[in-house]
């Protein structure tokens, strides 16, 4: 009996509530992400450091509206969880994180990427973001605008007025571009692209064009821009490939239609910002296992559902990061109910995630490493990374053999010559 | 013992949760509104129809952010209320009404006036609005634009980016003005008025100017417009006096400074939309009692805190309306927990409120009766109602002796002549 008592004393039950959609149409649907969470759970079980904890994961449906909030309240009335994973969708996450912060329960999400969640002082005090937020993605643009002296931007995006991924993405970029003349061009979801109108906006501005919309619309616009000879170096074209998934413009010109050849030429002028991908042997094992799990879920119409996207990777690492912080907090005598202590230990730290090092900044947001992908062989039409951005130290690096000329805006008015004499005036 | 049992059987406890701010700076602070709720509670106790119910009112603080939601959740974990009164503030109400609707608990508020709350099919199914929403206020503008053939509007408003009363007010008007060319001019809260810029906007448009901002800014703008001779009949000027309270532009030119005389002349061209005020003897009694209650609360810097504003009146009537619906629903055998049945009985009905008849439309929103107040004696500078709008039947009536010329835009391009022959075409 004494032995049983001792074991009971050291094994702490940790109730984890994971909010993931049952609906398979999401990149972060339960069928895709739950295997990663369970994979991480098994890793923790095998790790002697965490032998004092039993992580009980409860999956609750998330409907990207209010489902998660309602489920949290119902559950919390009985017994509050110790950790909440997700939700991903912005509006749903807002409600859940506010409640959880009020209750001092840590939330780790690979979503909640909008700029508004950066405010951690009050409403979102318990939120740790394990995937780079949209503002972090804005950093690579800020670095390029400064490096290449671009001065105006046209943000073209599709807005579904529901989850608003592209709206929030470009909002993040907007937040980071200071001293840049900006115009926005929103496109309604499901409405045909009026390429003439968009191109007129491109002509009217000396702008760097940053797009966030589905791959098909990107292709349509690039074809039209190329036909009107707007791709010759007076403009720059960027799209963002969100979430390591191809649903948001994967930069592919190939469609198997009669426009393929023109599209290949047009796409020579397109630059795609993606998450920097790292590969290590451990990741391959994880990746294989995820593929096997997802196959069982029988997705329909989904070519890349077995791929490990940002959410799958993120929620795996979320479990790890929480476990490390929990371990430290309890070692220092704090209770598993002390969300403030646990959350603060997840912030301002770097740890080894499933795909490589993960660094969380002092505000509890993951630093983002991004790659710029572009066509490097115009005859075969293949892409390579041409530059990388490292969020940890804010460095933007062109890869060997890539010339800065590629990013020089030809038509832009020259800036006034720099005054090199040192001024002795006030504040300059 | 049998008798006690019988009494216990017929007395149903009704738990009412009222969300009102402890902070006295609100028009609807607890110190001002709670007496009205308790007044209504006493009336119910004296009414034989309601002898089977005991209404227990619990006042919870509302902070216009998340306070009400958090309090609701904490309380609901123990025991859900049967009725929620308030909250007033839009963002706070959104969360509370969503939760309450999910739990099938009726909410009656004299706030939650924004256009978004009109959607009662899903999120806000349990919301009954006992005061006219901003969209209802838009109706009187829609009626005037049609009657006087105005075709463009400039909406000038102060936006505090917190509670956003004026933003939501003009949003409601915006919703109701179809086929009107509209421009908006938001002013940041706390920033000095750039009258030149606003006036330029007025000159550039042939617009009817609709303002929602504090009384002082209204006066400043009217003085400037008058000095630039914009008040001569080429433009119309409106402001809205929200909530039967003078905090939002009460149309007063008198300030006791050197501009009084000019302000009097300028204000001859200002029209103020207010709630239509009715007086009946019963209201006087209520009004006196409210004054006495508020005096005890010792407000600071508050001239009109003892006046019965829209919220004070509304929350009183909210208790009455709920009691009537509850009485009917239980008489038909439904439980006090059946929010759907009770709420549906509050909708599409007219009943006698403390100040006069209250009519709730089929969507659970109060029909609004409004008055248009304008200066009728330019030498004394006094105001009178010049027109009324009745939401129940949508009629706009100029009062006797008021000429439509007053509302004719002099500079406006004439509309094409009306074709008086009867058309035999389709649908005309």
Short mmCIF file of N, CA and C in Angstrom, two decimals, chain A residues 265-335:
data_model
loop_
_atom_site.label_atom_id
_atom_site.label_comp_id
_atom_site.label_asym_id
_atom_site.label_seq_id
_atom_site.Cartn_x
_atom_site.Cartn_y
_atom_site.Cartn_z
N UNK A 265 6.93 31.19 -68.36
CA UNK A 265 7.64 32.46 -68.56
C UNK A 265 7.24 33.50 -67.50
N UNK A 266 5.94 33.56 -67.24
CA UNK A 266 5.44 34.53 -66.27
C UNK A 266 5.96 34.22 -64.87
N UNK A 267 5.98 32.94 -64.54
CA UNK A 267 6.38 32.55 -63.18
C UNK A 267 7.88 32.73 -62.93
N UNK A 268 8.63 32.99 -64.00
CA UNK A 268 10.04 33.32 -63.80
C UNK A 268 10.17 34.60 -62.97
N UNK A 269 9.09 35.38 -62.90
CA UNK A 269 9.12 36.66 -62.18
C UNK A 269 8.38 36.60 -60.84
N UNK A 270 8.01 35.42 -60.44
CA UNK A 270 7.27 35.27 -59.19
C UNK A 270 8.18 34.75 -58.08
N UNK A 271 8.09 35.35 -56.95
CA UNK A 271 8.85 34.90 -55.77
C UNK A 271 7.87 34.43 -54.71
N UNK A 272 8.15 33.28 -54.13
CA UNK A 272 7.23 32.71 -53.15
C UNK A 272 7.89 32.66 -51.78
N UNK A 273 7.19 33.21 -50.80
CA UNK A 273 7.70 33.12 -49.43
C UNK A 273 7.09 31.89 -48.77
N UNK A 274 7.94 31.04 -48.24
CA UNK A 274 7.46 29.84 -47.54
C UNK A 274 8.20 29.72 -46.22
N UNK A 275 7.74 28.82 -45.39
CA UNK A 275 8.50 28.49 -44.20
C UNK A 275 9.78 27.79 -44.64
N UNK A 276 10.86 28.08 -43.95
CA UNK A 276 12.11 27.39 -44.25
C UNK A 276 11.98 25.93 -43.83
N UNK A 277 12.30 25.04 -44.75
CA UNK A 277 12.15 23.62 -44.43
C UNK A 277 13.47 23.02 -44.05
N UNK A 278 13.46 22.37 -42.95
CA UNK A 278 14.67 21.67 -42.53
C UNK A 278 14.36 20.18 -42.51
N UNK A 279 15.36 19.41 -42.67
CA UNK A 279 15.15 17.97 -42.66
C UNK A 279 16.18 17.34 -41.74
N UNK A 280 15.72 16.48 -40.87
CA UNK A 280 16.67 15.69 -40.08
C UNK A 280 16.08 14.29 -39.97
N UNK A 281 16.93 13.32 -39.71
CA UNK A 281 16.47 11.92 -39.77
C UNK A 281 15.24 11.66 -38.91
N UNK A 282 15.21 12.23 -37.74
CA UNK A 282 14.08 12.01 -36.84
C UNK A 282 12.77 12.46 -37.49
N UNK A 283 12.86 13.54 -38.27
CA UNK A 283 11.68 14.07 -38.92
C UNK A 283 11.13 13.08 -39.93
N UNK A 284 12.03 12.35 -40.60
CA UNK A 284 11.58 11.38 -41.59
C UNK A 284 10.72 10.30 -40.95
N UNK A 285 11.14 9.84 -39.80
CA UNK A 285 10.40 8.81 -39.08
C UNK A 285 8.99 9.33 -38.74
N UNK A 286 8.98 10.52 -38.19
CA UNK A 286 7.71 11.18 -37.84
C UNK A 286 6.82 11.31 -39.07
N UNK A 287 7.43 11.79 -40.13
CA UNK A 287 6.72 12.02 -41.38
C UNK A 287 6.09 10.75 -41.92
N UNK A 288 6.83 9.67 -41.86
CA UNK A 288 6.31 8.39 -42.34
C UNK A 288 5.12 7.95 -41.50
N UNK A 289 5.27 8.13 -40.21
CA UNK A 289 4.20 7.70 -39.32
C UNK A 289 2.94 8.54 -39.53
N UNK A 290 3.13 9.83 -39.75
CA UNK A 290 1.98 10.70 -40.01
C UNK A 290 1.27 10.26 -41.29
N UNK A 291 2.06 9.97 -42.31
CA UNK A 291 1.49 9.52 -43.58
C UNK A 291 0.61 8.29 -43.36
N UNK A 292 1.13 7.35 -42.59
CA UNK A 292 0.40 6.10 -42.34
C UNK A 292 -0.91 6.38 -41.59
N UNK A 293 -0.84 7.27 -40.60
CA UNK A 293 -2.05 7.60 -39.83
C UNK A 293 -3.11 8.26 -40.70
N UNK A 294 -2.65 9.19 -41.51
CA UNK A 294 -3.60 9.95 -42.32
C UNK A 294 -4.25 9.06 -43.37
N UNK A 295 -3.48 8.11 -43.89
CA UNK A 295 -4.06 7.21 -44.90
C UNK A 295 -5.27 6.49 -44.36
N UNK A 296 -5.20 6.13 -43.09
CA UNK A 296 -6.32 5.41 -42.48
C UNK A 296 -7.59 6.28 -42.44
N UNK A 297 -7.40 7.60 -42.39
CA UNK A 297 -8.55 8.50 -42.24
C UNK A 297 -9.34 8.65 -43.53
N UNK A 298 -8.80 8.16 -44.64
CA UNK A 298 -9.51 8.17 -45.92
C UNK A 298 -10.04 9.55 -46.30
N UNK A 299 -9.13 10.45 -46.53
CA UNK A 299 -9.51 11.77 -47.03
C UNK A 299 -9.97 11.65 -48.49
N UNK A 300 -10.86 12.53 -48.85
CA UNK A 300 -11.28 12.55 -50.25
C UNK A 300 -10.69 13.77 -50.91
N UNK A 301 -10.40 13.65 -52.22
CA UNK A 301 -9.92 14.80 -52.99
C UNK A 301 -8.77 15.52 -52.31
N UNK A 302 -7.81 14.80 -51.87
CA UNK A 302 -6.73 15.47 -51.14
C UNK A 302 -5.41 14.85 -51.53
N UNK A 303 -4.65 15.60 -52.34
CA UNK A 303 -3.38 15.06 -52.83
C UNK A 303 -2.28 15.10 -51.77
N UNK A 304 -2.33 16.14 -50.97
CA UNK A 304 -1.20 16.36 -50.07
C UNK A 304 -1.59 16.21 -48.60
N UNK A 305 -2.71 15.51 -48.36
CA UNK A 305 -3.18 15.41 -46.99
C UNK A 305 -2.23 14.63 -46.09
N UNK A 306 -1.39 13.83 -46.71
CA UNK A 306 -0.47 13.04 -45.89
C UNK A 306 0.81 13.81 -45.58
N UNK A 307 0.97 14.99 -46.18
CA UNK A 307 2.18 15.77 -45.93
C UNK A 307 2.13 16.40 -44.54
N UNK A 308 3.28 16.57 -43.98
CA UNK A 308 3.36 17.22 -42.68
C UNK A 308 3.35 18.73 -42.91
N UNK A 309 2.25 19.36 -42.60
CA UNK A 309 2.21 20.81 -42.76
C UNK A 309 2.58 21.48 -41.43
N UNK A 310 2.53 22.80 -41.45
CA UNK A 310 2.93 23.57 -40.27
C UNK A 310 2.13 23.21 -39.02
N UNK A 311 0.85 22.90 -39.20
CA UNK A 311 0.01 22.60 -38.04
C UNK A 311 0.36 21.25 -37.42
N UNK A 312 0.59 20.27 -38.29
CA UNK A 312 0.92 18.92 -37.81
C UNK A 312 2.21 18.99 -37.00
N UNK A 313 3.20 19.64 -37.58
CA UNK A 313 4.49 19.80 -36.91
C UNK A 313 4.32 20.62 -35.62
N UNK A 314 3.55 21.71 -35.73
CA UNK A 314 3.41 22.64 -34.62
C UNK A 314 2.76 21.99 -33.39
N UNK A 315 1.68 21.27 -33.61
CA UNK A 315 0.99 20.71 -32.45
C UNK A 315 1.80 19.59 -31.80
N UNK A 316 2.62 18.91 -32.61
CA UNK A 316 3.55 17.95 -32.00
C UNK A 316 4.49 18.68 -31.04
N UNK A 317 5.11 19.72 -31.57
CA UNK A 317 6.10 20.45 -30.76
C UNK A 317 5.46 21.15 -29.57
N UNK A 318 4.17 21.50 -29.72
CA UNK A 318 3.46 22.16 -28.62
C UNK A 318 3.45 21.27 -27.37
N UNK A 319 3.20 19.99 -27.60
CA UNK A 319 3.14 19.05 -26.47
C UNK A 319 4.51 18.98 -25.79
N UNK A 320 5.56 18.92 -26.61
CA UNK A 320 6.92 18.85 -26.08
C UNK A 320 7.27 20.09 -25.25
N UNK A 321 6.99 21.24 -25.84
CA UNK A 321 7.34 22.50 -25.18
C UNK A 321 6.62 22.63 -23.84
N UNK A 322 5.34 22.29 -23.85
CA UNK A 322 4.58 22.36 -22.60
C UNK A 322 5.17 21.43 -21.55
N UNK A 323 5.51 20.20 -21.98
CA UNK A 323 6.03 19.21 -21.04
C UNK A 323 7.33 19.71 -20.39
N UNK A 324 8.18 20.33 -21.20
CA UNK A 324 9.45 20.85 -20.66
C UNK A 324 9.17 21.94 -19.61
N UNK A 325 8.26 22.85 -19.95
CA UNK A 325 7.94 23.95 -19.03
C UNK A 325 7.27 23.43 -17.76
N UNK A 326 6.37 22.47 -17.94
CA UNK A 326 5.68 21.87 -16.79
C UNK A 326 6.69 21.19 -15.86
N UNK A 327 7.61 20.46 -16.46
CA UNK A 327 8.64 19.76 -15.70
C UNK A 327 9.45 20.74 -14.84
N UNK A 328 9.86 21.82 -15.48
CA UNK A 328 10.65 22.82 -14.75
C UNK A 328 9.84 23.50 -13.65
N UNK A 329 8.61 23.85 -13.99
CA UNK A 329 7.79 24.57 -13.00
C UNK A 329 7.53 23.70 -11.77
N UNK A 330 7.18 22.43 -12.01
CA UNK A 330 6.88 21.56 -10.87
C UNK A 330 8.16 21.25 -10.07
N UNK A 331 9.28 21.14 -10.79
CA UNK A 331 10.56 20.92 -10.11
C UNK A 331 10.85 22.06 -9.14
N UNK A 332 10.41 23.26 -9.51
CA UNK A 332 10.60 24.42 -8.65
C UNK A 332 9.47 24.56 -7.63
N UNK A 333 8.61 23.56 -7.56
CA UNK A 333 7.59 23.56 -6.52
C UNK A 333 6.27 24.19 -6.90
N UNK A 334 6.12 24.59 -8.17
CA UNK A 334 4.84 25.18 -8.58
C UNK A 334 3.86 24.09 -8.98
N UNK A 335 2.60 24.40 -8.83
CA UNK A 335 1.55 23.44 -9.17
C UNK A 335 1.30 23.42 -10.68
#
